[in-house]
Backbone as CSV, one residue per row, in Angstrom:
resi,resn,N_x,N_y,N_z,CA_x,CA_y,CA_z,C_x,C_y,C_z
1,UNK,97.396,143.178,80.463,98.140,142.821,79.279,99.192,141.753,79.593
2,UNK,99.896,141.935,80.729,100.929,140.970,81.094,100.332,139.595,81.362
3,UNK,99.145,139.560,81.995,98.534,138.264,82.289,98.147,137.542,81.000
4,UNK,97.735,138.277,79.993,97.394,137.665,78.706,98.656,137.109,78.065
5,UNK,99.742,137.878,78.112,101.007,137.435,77.543,101.505,136.175,78.247
6,UNK,101.401,136.152,79.575,101.803,134.961,80.332,100.985,133.743,79.921
7,UNK,99.687,133.929,79.775,98.804,132.827,79.398,99.154,132.292,78.013
8,UNK,99.456,133.197,77.084,99.820,132.783,75.734,101.131,132.010,75.760
9,UNK,102.133,132.533,76.494,103.424,131.860,76.584,103.298,130.492,77.256
10,UNK,102.496,130.420,78.309,102.283,129.140,78.989,101.609,128.150,78.051
11,UNK,100.621,128.602,77.320,99.932,127.737,76.359,100.872,127.226,75.289
12,UNK,101.746,128.093,74.808,102.715,127.674,73.780,103.687,126.650,74.359
13,UNK,104.136,126.895,75.568,105.091,125.969,76.192,104.452,124.607,76.399
14,UNK,103.236,124.588,76.888,102.557,123.316,77.143,102.246,122.574,75.856
15,UNK,101.974,123.296,74.791,101.613,122.628,73.535,102.809,121.945,72.878
16,UNK,104.011,122.284,73.315,105.186,121.650,72.708,105.489,120.287,73.302
17,UNK,104.873,119.942,74.412,105.101,118.647,75.044,104.008,117.677,74.654
18,UNK,104.400,116.458,74.320,103.415,115.423,73.993,102.703,115.005,75.270
19,UNK,101.428,114.708,75.205,100.705,114.269,76.402,101.232,112.921,76.874
20,UNK,101.147,112.700,78.168,101.566,111.421,78.719,100.538,110.362,78.368
21,UNK,101.019,109.215,77.982,100.127,108.105,77.683,100.902,106.819,77.895
22,UNK,100.207,105.677,77.989,100.920,104.414,78.132,101.956,104.211,77.041
23,UNK,101.692,104.737,75.867,102.638,104.589,74.763,103.934,105.356,75.024
24,UNK,103.873,106.384,75.855,105.050,107.176,76.185,105.679,106.741,77.505
25,UNK,105.365,105.558,77.953,105.982,105.048,79.166,105.241,105.382,80.447
26,UNK,104.184,106.120,80.370,103.404,106.455,81.560,102.473,105.285,81.863
27,UNK,102.600,104.720,83.033,101.723,103.606,83.382,100.441,104.146,83.974
28,UNK,99.358,103.506,83.663,98.081,103.918,84.222,97.920,103.259,85.576
29,UNK,97.297,103.950,86.490,97.078,103.448,87.833,95.655,102.932,87.923
30,UNK,95.466,101.762,88.528,94.096,101.252,88.626,93.251,102.175,89.501
31,UNK,91.975,102.118,89.291,91.032,102.900,90.073,91.041,102.391,91.509
32,UNK,91.740,103.109,92.384,91.911,102.660,93.766,90.582,102.508,94.490
33,UNK,89.681,103.468,94.303,88.377,103.379,94.963,87.623,102.142,94.491
34,UNK,87.724,101.833,93.207,87.070,100.640,92.669,87.666,99.360,93.228
35,UNK,88.981,99.346,93.379,89.651,98.172,93.948,89.225,97.985,95.401
36,UNK,89.177,99.078,96.145,88.768,99.001,97.554,87.339,98.482,97.653
37,UNK,86.448,99.033,96.845,85.046,98.590,96.868,84.927,97.117,96.496
38,UNK,85.669,96.685,95.485,85.621,95.274,95.067,86.162,94.374,96.172
39,UNK,87.202,94.820,96.849,87.772,94.033,97.947,86.774,93.897,99.093
40,UNK,86.099,94.974,99.419,85.095,94.928,100.492,83.958,93.988,100.107
41,UNK,83.519,94.053,98.843,82.454,93.140,98.389,82.910,91.687,98.487
42,UNK,84.150,91.410,98.079,84.674,90.040,98.166,84.721,89.581,99.616
43,UNK,85.144,90.462,100.496,85.220,90.130,101.920,83.829,89.825,102.465
44,UNK,82.877,90.698,102.128,81.509,90.525,102.622,80.851,89.270,102.063
45,UNK,81.289,88.822,100.901,80.721,87.601,100.330,81.461,86.356,100.813
46,UNK,82.410,86.532,101.712,83.078,85.393,102.337,84.437,85.027,101.774
47,UNK,84.937,85.803,100.821,86.238,85.487,100.235,87.290,86.473,100.745
48,UNK,87.678,86.294,101.998,88.642,87.203,102.626,89.978,87.184,101.899
49,UNK,90.415,86.015,101.471,91.721,85.930,100.810,91.744,86.736,99.522
50,UNK,90.680,86.636,98.731,90.602,87.432,97.500,90.600,88.927,97.834
51,UNK,89.895,89.296,98.888,89.845,90.700,99.307,91.244,91.203,99.647
52,UNK,91.967,90.424,100.440,93.318,90.838,100.821,94.245,90.882,99.614
53,UNK,94.098,89.923,98.709,94.935,89.903,97.507,94.696,91.117,96.619
54,UNK,93.448,91.582,96.539,93.136,92.771,95.747,93.649,94.032,96.418
55,UNK,93.476,94.089,97.723,93.733,95.316,98.463,95.205,95.545,98.779
56,UNK,95.939,94.475,99.037,97.330,94.596,99.487,98.207,95.430,98.535
57,UNK,98.146,95.218,97.195,99.010,96.033,96.329,98.691,97.532,96.393
58,UNK,97.416,97.865,96.490,97.024,99.274,96.556,97.469,99.862,97.899
59,UNK,97.261,99.107,98.972,97.686,99.568,100.300,99.203,99.687,100.368
60,UNK,99.896,98.715,99.812,101.362,98.747,99.807,101.899,99.911,98.991
61,UNK,101.117,100.367,98.040,101.493,101.514,97.218,101.310,102.846,97.916
62,UNK,100.821,102.825,99.158,100.703,104.058,99.925,99.328,104.691,99.943
63,UNK,98.322,104.038,99.412,96.964,104.602,99.396,96.366,104.480,100.795
64,UNK,96.168,105.606,101.458,95.776,105.567,102.879,94.409,104.953,103.120
65,UNK,93.472,105.135,102.212,92.149,104.520,102.401,92.248,103.004,102.264
66,UNK,93.093,102.539,101.350,93.312,101.096,101.205,94.010,100.541,102.447
67,UNK,94.939,101.296,103.008,95.623,100.875,104.233,94.629,100.763,105.387
68,UNK,93.769,101.763,105.514,92.743,101.746,106.553,91.803,100.558,106.360
69,UNK,91.405,100.322,105.119,90.500,99.212,104.832,91.163,97.878,105.127
70,UNK,92.441,97.732,104.832,93.166,96.505,105.195,93.062,96.265,106.696
71,UNK,93.300,97.297,107.475,93.194,97.170,108.929,91.805,96.765,109.363
72,UNK,90.796,97.430,108.805,89.405,97.105,109.171,89.049,95.671,108.830
73,UNK,89.426,95.229,107.630,89.087,93.871,107.222,89.837,92.849,108.081
74,UNK,91.084,93.119,108.395,91.840,92.206,109.258,91.182,92.083,110.631
75,UNK,90.661,93.187,111.140,89.977,93.161,112.437,88.621,92.476,112.365
76,UNK,88.031,92.423,111.191,86.682,91.881,111.032,86.644,90.390,110.754
77,UNK,87.791,89.769,110.611,87.855,88.372,110.163,88.112,87.405,111.310
78,UNK,87.432,87.553,112.434,87.713,86.729,113.618,89.222,86.673,113.831
79,UNK,89.809,87.830,114.115,91.259,87.963,114.058,92.010,87.236,115.170
80,UNK,93.197,86.811,114.801,94.171,86.301,115.751,95.017,87.487,116.202
81,UNK,95.880,87.262,117.180,96.784,88.334,117.601,97.677,88.774,116.436
82,UNK,98.080,87.822,115.592,98.915,88.165,114.442,98.156,89.078,113.476
83,UNK,96.863,88.813,113.278,96.072,89.666,112.396,95.853,91.045,113.022
84,UNK,95.669,91.093,114.345,95.585,92.398,114.999,96.896,93.165,114.830
85,UNK,98.034,92.465,114.939,99.328,93.129,114.739,99.429,93.687,113.326
86,UNK,98.998,92.892,112.342,99.041,93.385,110.967,98.078,94.553,110.775
87,UNK,96.906,94.479,111.383,95.953,95.597,111.309,96.584,96.856,111.890
88,UNK,97.290,96.708,113.011,97.948,97.863,113.637,98.970,98.483,112.684
89,UNK,99.684,97.648,111.950,100.675,98.161,110.995,99.992,98.970,109.894
90,UNK,98.901,98.426,109.353,98.191,99.156,108.294,97.567,100.441,108.834
91,UNK,96.976,100.367,110.026,96.419,101.581,110.628,97.507,102.625,110.842
92,UNK,98.669,102.183,111.301,99.767,103.116,111.544,100.160,103.828,110.249
93,UNK,100.273,103.082,109.181,100.643,103.691,107.895,99.605,104.720,107.460
94,UNK,98.337,104.368,107.567,97.267,105.298,107.182,97.209,106.481,108.137
95,UNK,97.422,106.234,109.425,97.411,107.318,110.415,98.540,108.303,110.141
96,UNK,99.706,107.783,109.798,100.841,108.643,109.457,100.512,109.533,108.263
97,UNK,99.645,109.056,107.394,99.229,109.813,106.207,98.031,110.715,106.494
98,UNK,97.581,110.759,107.767,96.511,111.680,108.145,95.107,111.109,108.167
99,UNK,94.950,109.809,108.067,93.613,109.197,108.061,93.099,109.133,109.505
100,UNK,92.068,109.921,109.811,91.581,110.015,111.190,90.928,108.729,111.680
101,UNK,90.255,108.001,110.814,89.677,106.715,111.212,90.755,105.733,111.615
102,UNK,91.863,105.737,110.876,92.991,104.867,111.208,93.620,105.280,112.540
103,UNK,93.712,106.588,112.771,94.239,107.068,114.057,93.385,106.535,115.196
104,UNK,92.065,106.644,115.028,91.135,106.186,116.045,91.263,104.686,116.295
105,UNK,91.301,103.900,115.220,91.355,102.447,115.375,92.692,101.981,115.936
106,UNK,93.773,102.641,115.545,95.080,102.311,116.100,95.099,102.607,117.597
107,UNK,94.544,103.734,117.987,94.465,104.072,119.406,93.654,103.023,120.169
108,UNK,92.545,102.585,119.592,91.705,101.571,120.249,92.468,100.271,120.460
109,UNK,93.281,99.875,119.480,94.087,98.670,119.649,95.041,98.830,120.835
110,UNK,95.585,100.025,121.000,96.503,100.277,122.125,95.769,100.342,123.465
111,UNK,94.532,100.755,123.469,93.742,100.746,124.708,93.414,99.315,125.112
112,UNK,93.051,98.496,124.136,92.603,97.132,124.411,93.722,96.093,124.397
113,UNK,94.914,96.472,123.954,96.016,95.524,123.891,95.822,94.443,122.845
114,UNK,95.246,94.796,121.728,94.996,93.830,120.654,96.079,93.969,119.584
115,UNK,96.977,93.000,119.535,98.056,93.017,118.565,99.226,93.904,118.940
116,UNK,99.012,94.731,119.911,100.035,95.648,120.435,99.874,95.678,121.954
117,UNK,100.913,96.097,122.669,100.757,96.191,124.119,99.764,97.295,124.499
118,UNK,99.130,97.152,125.649,98.305,98.245,126.175,99.255,99.409,126.422
119,UNK,99.025,100.495,125.699,99.885,101.677,125.806,98.997,102.914,125.739
120,UNK,98.581,103.372,126.904,97.670,104.515,126.941,98.294,105.777,126.362
121,UNK,99.587,105.952,126.534,100.224,107.165,126.004,100.141,107.203,124.475
122,UNK,100.303,106.056,123.836,100.184,105.995,122.367,98.729,106.225,121.969
123,UNK,97.808,105.590,122.680,96.385,105.778,122.386,95.998,107.248,122.537
124,UNK,96.478,107.867,123.597,96.170,109.276,123.839,96.675,110.151,122.695
125,UNK,97.864,109.853,122.212,98.445,110.640,121.112,97.588,110.529,119.854
126,UNK,97.177,109.296,119.496,96.399,109.127,118.262,94.978,109.644,118.409
127,UNK,94.339,109.375,119.561,92.998,109.936,119.775,93.050,111.461,119.723
128,UNK,94.073,112.039,120.352,94.186,113.506,120.372,94.352,114.076,118.972
129,UNK,95.178,113.442,118.154,95.395,113.933,116.789,94.102,113.877,115.977
130,UNK,93.395,112.763,116.053,92.145,112.632,115.296,91.067,113.551,115.859
131,UNK,91.013,113.686,117.183,90.025,114.570,117.810,90.265,116.018,117.401
132,UNK,91.529,116.435,117.393,91.861,117.802,116.991,91.489,118.062,115.536
133,UNK,91.511,117.005,114.725,91.126,117.127,113.312,89.605,117.087,113.131
134,UNK,88.868,116.930,114.241,87.410,116.967,114.169,86.726,115.616,114.037
135,UNK,87.449,114.527,114.239,86.861,113.189,114.116,86.099,112.858,115.395
136,UNK,84.772,112.888,115.318,83.903,112.767,116.487,84.115,111.477,117.294
137,UNK,84.278,110.291,116.672,84.516,109.101,117.492,85.781,109.228,118.354
138,UNK,86.806,109.867,117.829,88.020,110.071,118.621,87.803,111.104,119.712
139,UNK,86.989,112.100,119.439,86.660,113.073,120.478,85.969,112.368,121.642
140,UNK,85.058,111.471,121.316,84.355,110.688,122.335,85.334,109.793,123.104
141,UNK,86.190,109.077,122.358,87.137,108.173,123.007,88.148,108.925,123.857
142,UNK,88.557,110.096,123.403,89.459,110.928,124.189,88.760,111.378,125.480
143,UNK,87.495,111.723,125.381,86.723,112.089,126.573,86.712,110.939,127.576
144,UNK,86.530,109.715,127.068,86.545,108.554,127.968,87.889,108.400,128.661
145,UNK,88.967,108.625,127.935,90.296,108.506,128.545,90.469,109.532,129.667
146,UNK,90.009,110.772,129.425,90.094,111.794,130.477,89.162,111.450,131.637
147,UNK,88.001,110.921,131.349,87.055,110.561,132.402,87.542,109.407,133.264
148,UNK,88.252,108.474,132.659,88.756,107.300,133.385,90.168,107.498,133.930
149,UNK,90.838,108.539,133.467,92.216,108.744,133.868,93.158,107.728,133.240
150,UNK,92.899,107.352,132.013,93.746,106.385,131.307,94.857,107.125,130.569
151,UNK,96.082,107.011,131.075,97.217,107.654,130.440,97.343,109.136,130.726
152,UNK,96.395,109.674,131.428,96.383,111.092,131.809,95.751,111.197,133.194
153,UNK,95.958,112.332,133.829,95.259,112.578,135.084,93.765,112.709,134.773
154,UNK,92.961,112.139,135.635,91.507,112.243,135.448,91.134,113.720,135.414
155,UNK,90.336,114.111,134.394,90.012,115.518,134.215,88.592,115.616,133.664
156,UNK,87.668,115.892,134.556,86.258,115.947,134.158,85.958,117.119,133.232
157,UNK,86.672,118.234,133.392,86.434,119.391,132.519,86.817,119.052,131.073
158,UNK,87.971,118.412,130.878,88.369,118.016,129.524,87.465,116.911,128.991
159,UNK,87.042,116.006,129.874,86.110,114.965,129.453,84.839,115.616,128.905
160,UNK,84.283,116.554,129.639,83.058,117.228,129.214,83.279,118.010,127.921
161,UNK,84.404,118.688,127.812,84.726,119.455,126.611,84.708,118.559,125.372
162,UNK,85.406,117.400,125.451,85.470,116.511,124.287,84.124,115.831,124.025
163,UNK,83.376,115.519,125.092,82.033,114.952,124.895,81.123,115.944,124.173
164,UNK,81.203,117.195,124.579,80.368,118.216,123.953,80.723,118.401,122.477
165,UNK,82.003,118.374,122.158,82.418,118.507,120.759,81.889,117.334,119.918
166,UNK,82.032,116.131,120.454,81.560,114.951,119.718,80.038,114.973,119.579
167,UNK,79.348,115.377,120.638,77.888,115.456,120.591,77.431,116.512,119.579
168,UNK,78.118,117.659,119.570,77.777,118.725,118.630,78.002,118.277,117.182
169,UNK,78.943,117.367,116.990,79.201,116.843,115.652,78.202,115.757,115.251
170,UNK,77.289,115.413,116.172,76.261,114.429,115.869,76.592,113.006,116.261
171,UNK,77.667,112.809,117.027,78.055,111.456,117.418,77.111,110.979,118.508
172,UNK,76.294,109.967,118.201,75.200,109.536,119.077,75.671,109.037,120.445
173,UNK,76.797,108.374,120.510,77.277,107.871,121.809,77.616,109.035,122.740
174,UNK,78.169,110.087,122.182,78.470,111.275,122.988,77.181,111.989,123.388
175,UNK,76.231,112.030,122.487,74.937,112.645,122.805,74.250,111.908,123.936
176,UNK,74.366,110.583,123.950,73.754,109.796,125.016,74.414,110.068,126.373
177,UNK,75.681,110.398,126.375,76.378,110.710,127.621,75.924,112.038,128.170
């Protein structure tokens, strides 16, 4: 009986408020997935500038997939060190928001010294976070770091552990190892 009363009271309370609409000052947000897809299509058709112009406002607004895509596109455009630095910034923003692909790519930039200094400790931190979240490419890359002793003591047991996890997740490079 109480649950019915609560539902009725909630319904009455909600019905007294006008719905949000552009007419009431609520701005509509563009379809972020559509913007990202359009930006990727523009990039693939050779118009990188249009792609960046479409994507930058969405990425700047905090959309982690748009931030990750900005990083990927910057890396794909025959990048300069400045573009790698900008890619690292976008990856960092997306990684901070929990995007495992961005964590992986940011770590790779730190391993290779592209746009950022070679910093194995930073790479290890990002690979570890993405690997713990189940991202198979990071599990593989973390295994490589343990196998090579990059930023950590060489540890074949941990290398094997992370390789097995990535292989079990279907990551072909780990399966080949």
